[in-house]
Amino acid sequence: MKINVNYKDFTASYLFSDIAKRVKEFKENNPEAQVISLGIGDVTQPLTPSVLKALHKAVDEMGVAESFKGYGPEQGYAFLRETIAKHAYLDRGIQVSAEDIFVSDGTKSDIGNFQELFGADCRIAVTDPVYPVYVDSNAMSGRAGKWTGSQWSNIIYLPCTKENDFVPELPKEVPNCIYLCYPNNPTGSVLTKEQLKVWVDYAKANKSIILYDAAYEAYIQDPSLPHSIYEIEGADEVAVEFRSFSKTAGFTGLRCGYVVVPKKVVGYDDEGNTFSLKDMWNRRQTTKFNGCPYIVQKAAEAIYSPEGQEEIQALVKGYMANAQKILATLKDMGLQACGGEHAPYIWITTPNNMPSWDFFQLLLDKAHVVSTPGMGFGLSGEGYVRLTAFANSKNVDEALKRIAKVLA
Ligand SMILES: *Cc1c(COP(=O)(O)O)cnc(C)c1O
């Protein structure tokens, strides 16, 4: 068979496999070293009691003929879609219909798959640095152009650096699809409602759509910041919103997320006819997806009970205490660092303009701490590394102590 040649251009392997390779090498050469990972963005705290209780109950239901569930609706069970609409949106004064919510096995799949609805010649814009899935999934479909050694020729990059306070400027060329992620992975930056409105207005004026990744909305501390793009007027005409239970409720291993595709969001054919993205996504999902497991959807529903809410707020609070400690301690050491206030990520400027892979290696070799080199998230990530707050507080203390020694 002939291969999809777009895969040939993937010189860069998945960032986290490169990191894993270097960590493995280090551990082989230093078997006695206690390596602390503040690298990959995976949670460390277990599932909460309400979630476990709902899971167990659902498992038992599956073992009884009367309550057994086979194939469920591809869009997700109504009980979960309605619970999400009520608690995540309507109760906060945000208009989202349960009808427009599609439950899935997580946001990586949703984001990776959503580009199937885009035309082959759609132009994509991403903030830089960026969560690699937006770029790579488009590159696999041939929409990214040629790999030039550091960037793709056909992708519109929106640099986010300390020079612009990590807030992207509007692009010079008009993209058809704009990926935004706030609170941001990897920089930990946020957008105010006013800043987000600039993008919604831009998308409306240019018939573009916004793919809004809100995986970290639960980490927002300032009540004036938007949790959802639908808090911005007109966003329901131009934006699709992705949300995940992974970072909110420790579901990285259990797997559940959802995407909101409002019925007013449309795309166009060459003749300018409009097509509902919601209908297209529904068609795509019913063809290629058979639903998130019933037991997992029951577990997700339990997050919205009063106890469930209390439990996951405690989870987030714990991670955010780590984030604040990391941020404050690094600043005390004289490093430039940001993020960590509304996101579990701290974005550090490397000392003395050190390349990000070199600083990564220094932290690994000398402090036995795993970070993520900013370069792995894009060209504008050069000169930065990311630390995550997803660790227990003892490990955070120990890691910070070691980093302080190395930099002293
Ligand atoms: C972790 C993360 C997700 C969530 O992915 P899941 O597949 O739901 O686990 C989505 N977007 C970003 C930017 C993330 O960092």
Coordinates of C-alpha atoms and ligand atoms in Angstrom, one line a residue:
M1 CA 0.0 0.0 0.0
K2 CA 1.0 3.6 -0.4
I3 CA 1.3 5.6 2.8
N4 CA -0.1 8.9 3.7
V5 CA 3.1 10.9 2.8
N6 CA 2.2 13.6 5.2
Y7 CA 3.5 11.3 7.9
K8 CA 6.9 11.4 6.2
D9 CA 7.5 15.1 7.2
F10 CA 7.3 14.2 10.9
T11 CA 10.9 14.7 11.6
A12 CA 10.1 15.8 15.1
S13 CA 8.7 12.8 17.0
Y14 CA 6.2 13.4 19.8
L15 CA 7.8 15.8 22.3
F16 CA 7.2 13.7 25.3
S17 CA 8.8 10.6 23.8
D18 CA 12.0 12.6 23.3
I19 CA 11.9 13.7 26.9
A20 CA 11.2 10.2 28.1
K21 CA 14.2 9.0 26.1
R22 CA 16.5 11.5 27.8
V23 CA 15.1 10.7 31.3
K24 CA 15.6 7.0 30.7
E25 CA 19.2 7.5 29.6
F26 CA 19.8 9.6 32.7
K27 CA 18.3 7.0 35.0
E28 CA 20.4 4.2 33.5
N29 CA 23.5 6.2 34.1
N30 CA 22.5 7.4 37.5
P31 CA 20.5 4.5 39.0
E32 CA 20.6 5.9 42.5
A33 CA 19.2 9.4 41.6
Q34 CA 15.7 10.2 42.8
V35 CA 14.2 11.9 39.8
I36 CA 11.2 14.2 40.3
S37 CA 9.0 14.8 37.3
L38 CA 7.5 18.3 36.9
G39 CA 7.5 17.5 33.2
I40 CA 4.5 15.9 31.4
G41 CA 1.1 17.5 32.2
D42 CA -0.4 14.5 34.0
V43 CA -2.3 14.7 37.3
T44 CA -1.0 12.8 40.3
Q45 CA -3.9 12.8 42.7
P46 CA -6.3 9.8 42.6
L47 CA -10.0 9.9 41.7
T48 CA -12.3 11.4 44.3
P49 CA -14.8 9.4 46.5
S50 CA -17.9 10.6 44.6
V51 CA -16.4 9.5 41.3
L52 CA -15.4 6.1 42.7
K53 CA -18.8 5.5 44.2
A54 CA -20.6 6.3 40.9
L55 CA -18.1 4.1 39.0
H56 CA -18.7 1.1 41.3
K57 CA -22.4 1.5 41.1
A58 CA -22.3 1.7 37.3
V59 CA -20.1 -1.3 37.1
D60 CA -22.7 -3.3 39.1
E61 CA -25.5 -2.1 36.9
M62 CA -23.6 -3.5 33.9
G63 CA -23.7 -6.9 35.5
V64 CA -27.5 -7.1 35.7
A65 CA -29.6 -7.8 32.7
E66 CA -32.2 -5.1 33.6
S67 CA -29.7 -2.3 33.9
F68 CA -27.1 -3.5 31.5
K69 CA -26.1 -1.0 28.8
G70 CA -24.9 -1.9 25.3
Y71 CA -24.1 0.8 22.7
G72 CA -25.1 4.2 24.0
P73 CA -25.8 7.3 22.0
E74 CA -22.7 8.4 20.1
Q75 CA -23.2 12.0 21.4
G76 CA -23.2 10.8 25.0
Y77 CA -26.1 10.0 27.4
A78 CA -28.7 12.7 27.9
F79 CA -28.1 12.5 31.7
L80 CA -24.6 13.7 31.3
R81 CA -25.2 16.2 28.5
E82 CA -28.0 17.9 30.5
T83 CA -25.9 17.9 33.7
I84 CA -23.0 19.5 31.9
A85 CA -25.3 22.1 30.2
K86 CA -26.8 23.0 33.6
H87 CA -23.8 23.1 35.9
A88 CA -20.9 24.1 33.5
Y89 CA -23.0 26.7 31.6
L90 CA -26.6 27.7 32.4
D91 CA -26.0 28.1 36.2
R92 CA -23.2 30.4 35.4
G93 CA -25.4 32.4 33.1
I94 CA -23.9 31.0 29.9
Q95 CA -26.3 29.9 27.2
V96 CA -25.3 26.4 26.0
S97 CA -27.8 23.7 25.0
A98 CA -27.4 20.1 25.9
E99 CA -28.2 19.4 22.3
D100 CA -25.0 21.0 21.2
I101 CA -22.8 19.0 23.6
F102 CA -20.9 15.9 22.3
V103 CA -19.4 13.7 25.0
S104 CA -16.1 11.9 24.1
D105 CA -13.2 9.9 25.5
G106 CA -11.2 13.2 25.9
T107 CA -10.1 16.4 24.3
K108 CA -7.0 15.1 22.6
S109 CA -9.2 12.9 20.4
D110 CA -11.8 15.6 19.8
I111 CA -9.2 18.1 18.8
G112 CA -7.3 15.6 16.7
N113 CA -10.4 14.6 15.0
F114 CA -12.2 17.9 14.5
Q115 CA -9.9 19.0 11.7
E116 CA -11.5 16.3 9.5
L117 CA -14.3 18.9 9.0
F118 CA -11.9 21.5 7.5
G119 CA -11.2 21.8 3.8
A120 CA -7.9 20.6 2.5
D121 CA -6.8 24.2 1.8
C122 CA -8.0 25.7 5.1
R123 CA -5.4 28.0 6.8
I124 CA -4.8 27.3 10.4
A125 CA -3.5 29.7 13.0
V126 CA -2.0 28.7 16.3
T127 CA -0.4 30.5 19.2
D128 CA 3.3 29.8 19.5
P129 CA 4.3 28.0 21.8
V130 CA 1.4 25.6 21.5
Y131 CA -0.1 22.3 22.6
P132 CA 1.3 20.1 19.7
V133 CA -1.9 18.3 18.9
Y134 CA -3.5 21.3 17.0
V135 CA -0.5 21.5 14.6
D136 CA 0.3 17.8 14.2
S137 CA -3.3 16.7 13.5
N138 CA -3.5 19.3 10.7
A139 CA -0.1 18.3 9.4
M140 CA -1.1 14.7 9.2
S141 CA -4.0 15.7 6.9
G142 CA -1.6 17.7 4.7
R143 CA -2.9 21.1 5.8
A144 CA 0.4 22.4 7.3
G145 CA 2.5 22.6 4.2
K146 CA 6.2 21.8 4.4
W147 CA 8.3 21.3 7.5
T148 CA 11.1 23.9 7.3
G149 CA 13.2 22.6 10.1
S150 CA 11.5 24.6 12.8
Q151 CA 8.0 25.5 11.6
W152 CA 5.4 24.4 9.0
S153 CA 5.2 26.6 5.9
N154 CA 1.5 26.9 5.7
I155 CA 0.6 27.4 9.4
I156 CA 0.1 30.9 10.7
Y157 CA 2.0 31.2 14.0
L158 CA 1.0 33.8 16.6
P159 CA 4.1 34.4 18.8
C160 CA 3.4 34.7 22.5
T161 CA 6.5 35.8 24.3
K162 CA 7.4 38.1 27.2
E163 CA 7.6 40.9 24.7
N164 CA 3.8 40.8 24.2
D165 CA 3.0 39.6 27.6
F166 CA 2.1 36.2 26.1
V167 CA -1.0 37.7 24.4
P168 CA -1.2 36.9 20.7
E169 CA -1.6 39.7 18.2
L170 CA -4.2 39.4 15.4
P171 CA -2.6 37.7 12.3
K172 CA -1.6 39.6 9.2
E173 CA -3.0 36.8 6.9
V174 CA -6.5 35.7 7.6
P175 CA -6.8 32.2 8.9
N176 CA -9.9 30.0 8.5
C177 CA -9.4 28.3 11.8
I178 CA -7.9 29.7 14.9
Y179 CA -6.8 27.5 17.9
L180 CA -6.9 29.3 21.2
C181 CA -6.2 27.6 24.6
Y182 CA -7.0 29.5 27.8
P183 CA -5.8 29.2 30.5
N184 CA -2.9 28.4 28.3
N185 CA -0.8 25.3 28.1
P186 CA 2.2 25.8 28.2
T187 CA 2.6 29.4 29.2
G188 CA -0.1 29.5 31.9
S189 CA -1.3 32.8 30.6
V190 CA -5.0 33.9 30.5
L191 CA -7.1 36.2 28.4
T192 CA -9.6 38.7 29.8
K193 CA -13.1 39.0 28.4
E194 CA -12.0 42.1 26.5
Q195 CA -9.0 40.3 25.0
L196 CA -11.1 37.3 24.0
K197 CA -13.7 39.5 22.5
V198 CA -11.1 40.9 20.0
W199 CA -10.8 37.3 18.7
V200 CA -14.5 36.6 18.5
D201 CA -15.1 39.9 16.6
Y202 CA -12.2 39.1 14.3
A203 CA -13.5 35.6 13.6
K204 CA -17.0 37.0 12.8
A205 CA -15.6 39.7 10.5
N206 CA -13.5 37.2 8.6
K207 CA -15.8 34.1 8.5
S208 CA -13.2 32.2 10.5
I209 CA -13.9 29.8 13.3
I210 CA -12.2 29.6 16.7
L211 CA -11.4 26.2 18.3
Y212 CA -11.3 27.1 22.0
D213 CA -9.6 24.6 24.3
A214 CA -10.8 25.3 27.8
A215 CA -9.2 22.2 29.4
Y216 CA -7.9 24.3 32.3
E217 CA -10.9 26.5 33.0
A218 CA -11.3 25.0 36.5
Y219 CA -7.9 26.6 37.5
I220 CA -9.1 30.1 37.0
Q221 CA -8.9 32.0 40.3
D222 CA -10.0 35.5 39.3
P223 CA -13.8 35.6 38.9
S224 CA -13.6 38.3 36.2
L225 CA -11.8 35.9 33.8
P226 CA -13.9 34.0 31.3
H227 CA -14.3 30.2 31.9
S228 CA -16.0 29.7 28.5
I229 CA -15.7 31.5 25.2
Y230 CA -19.5 31.6 25.2
E231 CA -19.3 34.3 27.8
I232 CA -18.4 36.6 24.9
E233 CA -21.3 37.9 22.8
G234 CA -21.4 36.4 19.4
A235 CA -19.1 33.5 20.2
D236 CA -21.9 31.0 19.6
E237 CA -21.7 31.9 15.9
V238 CA -18.0 31.3 15.5
A239 CA -16.6 29.1 18.3
V240 CA -16.4 25.5 19.2
E241 CA -15.3 24.8 22.8
F242 CA -13.4 21.8 24.0
R243 CA -13.5 20.7 27.6
S244 CA -12.0 17.8 29.5
F245 CA -12.4 16.1 32.9
S246 CA -8.7 15.1 32.8
K247 CA -7.2 18.1 34.5
T248 CA -10.4 19.1 36.3
A249 CA -11.2 15.8 38.0
G250 CA -8.2 13.5 37.5
F251 CA -9.7 11.7 34.5
T252 CA -6.5 11.4 32.5
G253 CA -6.6 7.7 32.8
L254 CA -10.4 7.3 33.0
R255 CA -11.0 9.3 29.8
C256 CA -13.9 11.7 29.4
G257 CA -14.3 15.1 27.8
Y258 CA -16.8 17.0 25.6
V259 CA -17.0 19.5 22.8
V260 CA -19.7 22.1 22.4
V261 CA -20.6 22.8 18.7
P262 CA -23.4 25.4 18.7
K263 CA -25.9 25.0 15.9
K264 CA -25.2 28.5 14.6
V265 CA -21.5 27.8 13.8
V266 CA -21.1 27.3 10.0
G267 CA -18.5 26.6 7.4
Y268 CA -18.6 27.3 3.7
D269 CA -18.1 25.5 0.4
D270 CA -16.5 27.1 -2.7
E271 CA -19.8 28.5 -3.7
G272 CA -20.3 30.2 -0.4
N273 CA -23.1 27.9 0.8
T274 CA -23.2 27.4 4.5
F275 CA -23.0 24.1 6.4
S276 CA -23.6 23.5 10.0
L277 CA -20.5 22.2 11.8
K278 CA -22.7 20.6 14.4
D279 CA -24.4 18.5 11.8
M280 CA -21.1 17.6 10.2
W281 CA -19.6 16.7 13.6
N282 CA -22.7 14.6 14.4
R283 CA -22.2 12.8 11.1
R284 CA -18.6 12.2 11.8
Q285 CA -19.1 10.9 15.3
T286 CA -22.0 8.6 14.5
T287 CA -19.8 7.1 11.7
K288 CA -16.5 6.8 13.6
F289 CA -17.2 6.8 17.3
N290 CA -19.4 4.5 19.4
G291 CA -19.5 6.6 22.6
C292 CA -17.7 7.0 25.8
P293 CA -18.3 4.1 28.2
Y294 CA -21.5 4.3 30.3
I295 CA -19.6 3.8 33.6
V296 CA -17.2 6.6 32.7
Q297 CA -20.1 8.9 31.9
K298 CA -21.7 8.1 35.2
A299 CA -18.4 8.9 36.9
A300 CA -18.3 12.2 35.1
E301 CA -21.9 13.0 36.1
A302 CA -20.9 12.5 39.8
I303 CA -18.4 15.4 39.6
Y304 CA -21.4 17.8 39.4
S305 CA -23.0 16.7 42.7
P306 CA -22.4 19.0 45.6
E307 CA -19.9 16.6 47.2
G308 CA -18.3 16.0 43.8
Q309 CA -17.8 19.7 43.3
E310 CA -16.2 20.1 46.7
E311 CA -13.8 17.2 46.1
I312 CA -12.6 18.4 42.8
Q313 CA -12.2 22.0 44.0
A314 CA -9.9 20.6 46.7
L315 CA -7.9 18.8 44.0
V316 CA -7.5 22.0 42.0
K317 CA -6.7 23.9 45.2
G318 CA -3.9 21.5 46.0
Y319 CA -2.3 21.8 42.6
M320 CA -2.6 25.6 42.7
A321 CA -0.9 25.7 46.1
N322 CA 2.0 23.9 44.4
A323 CA 1.9 26.4 41.5
Q324 CA 2.0 29.4 43.7
K325 CA 4.9 28.0 45.7
I326 CA 6.9 27.1 42.5
L327 CA 6.2 30.6 41.0
A328 CA 7.2 32.5 44.2
T329 CA 10.3 30.4 44.9
L330 CA 11.6 30.6 41.4
K331 CA 11.2 34.4 41.5
D332 CA 13.0 34.5 44.8
M333 CA 15.9 32.7 43.1
G334 CA 16.0 35.5 40.6
L335 CA 14.5 33.7 37.7
Q336 CA 11.9 35.2 35.4
A337 CA 8.7 33.1 35.6
C338 CA 5.0 33.5 34.8
G339 CA 1.8 31.5 34.7
G340 CA 0.9 29.5 37.8
E341 CA -1.8 31.9 38.9
H342 CA -4.8 30.5 36.9
A343 CA -3.1 27.4 35.4
P344 CA -1.1 24.5 36.8
Y345 CA 1.9 25.5 34.6
I346 CA 4.8 27.8 35.3
W347 CA 6.7 29.2 32.3
I348 CA 10.3 30.0 33.1
T349 CA 12.7 32.2 31.1
T350 CA 16.0 30.2 31.0
P351 CA 18.9 32.0 32.7
N352 CA 21.4 33.8 30.4
N353 CA 19.5 33.0 27.3
M354 CA 20.3 29.3 27.6
P355 CA 18.7 27.2 24.9
S356 CA 15.6 25.4 26.4
W357 CA 16.9 21.9 25.8
D358 CA 20.2 22.8 27.6
F359 CA 18.4 24.1 30.6
F360 CA 16.2 21.0 30.6
Q361 CA 19.3 18.9 30.6
L362 CA 20.9 21.0 33.3
L363 CA 17.9 20.6 35.6
L364 CA 17.9 16.9 34.9
D365 CA 21.6 16.3 35.4
K366 CA 22.1 18.5 38.4
A367 CA 18.8 18.7 40.1
H368 CA 17.3 15.4 38.9
V369 CA 14.2 17.4 38.0
V370 CA 12.3 16.8 34.8
S371 CA 10.9 19.9 33.1
T372 CA 9.6 20.4 29.5
P373 CA 11.8 22.4 27.1
G374 CA 9.8 25.3 25.7
M375 CA 11.2 24.6 22.2
G376 CA 9.1 21.4 22.2
F377 CA 6.0 23.6 22.0
G378 CA 7.2 25.7 19.1
L379 CA 9.9 28.1 18.0
S380 CA 8.7 30.9 20.3
G381 CA 9.1 28.5 23.2
E382 CA 12.9 28.7 22.7
G383 CA 14.4 30.2 25.8
Y384 CA 11.8 28.9 28.2
V385 CA 11.0 25.7 30.1
R386 CA 7.7 24.6 31.6
L387 CA 7.2 23.2 35.1
T388 CA 3.9 21.6 36.1
A389 CA 2.3 21.8 39.5
F390 CA 0.9 18.3 39.1
A391 CA 2.9 16.7 41.9
N392 CA 2.6 16.2 45.6
S393 CA 3.8 19.1 47.7
K394 CA 6.7 17.1 49.2
N395 CA 8.2 16.5 45.8
V396 CA 7.6 20.2 44.9
D397 CA 9.5 21.3 48.0
E398 CA 12.4 18.9 47.3
A399 CA 12.6 19.9 43.6
L400 CA 12.7 23.6 44.4
K401 CA 15.4 23.0 47.0
R402 CA 17.5 21.2 44.5
I403 CA 16.9 23.8 41.8
A404 CA 17.9 26.5 44.2
K405 CA 21.2 24.7 44.9
V406 CA 22.0 24.3 41.2
L407 CA 21.4 28.0 40.4
A408 CA 23.1 29.3 43.5
Ligands
LIG1 C1 -4.3 17.9 29.0 C2 -4.9 18.8 27.9 C3 -6.0 18.4 27.2 C4 -6.9 17.3 27.7 O1 -6.7 16.1 27.0 P1 -7.5 14.8 27.3 O2 -7.4 14.1 26.0 O3 -8.9 15.2 27.6 O4 -6.9 14.1 28.5 C5 -6.5 19.2 26.2 N1 -5.9 20.3 25.9 C6 -4.7 20.7 26.5 C7 -4.1 21.9 26.0 C8 -4.2 19.9 27.5 O5 -3.0 20.3 28.0

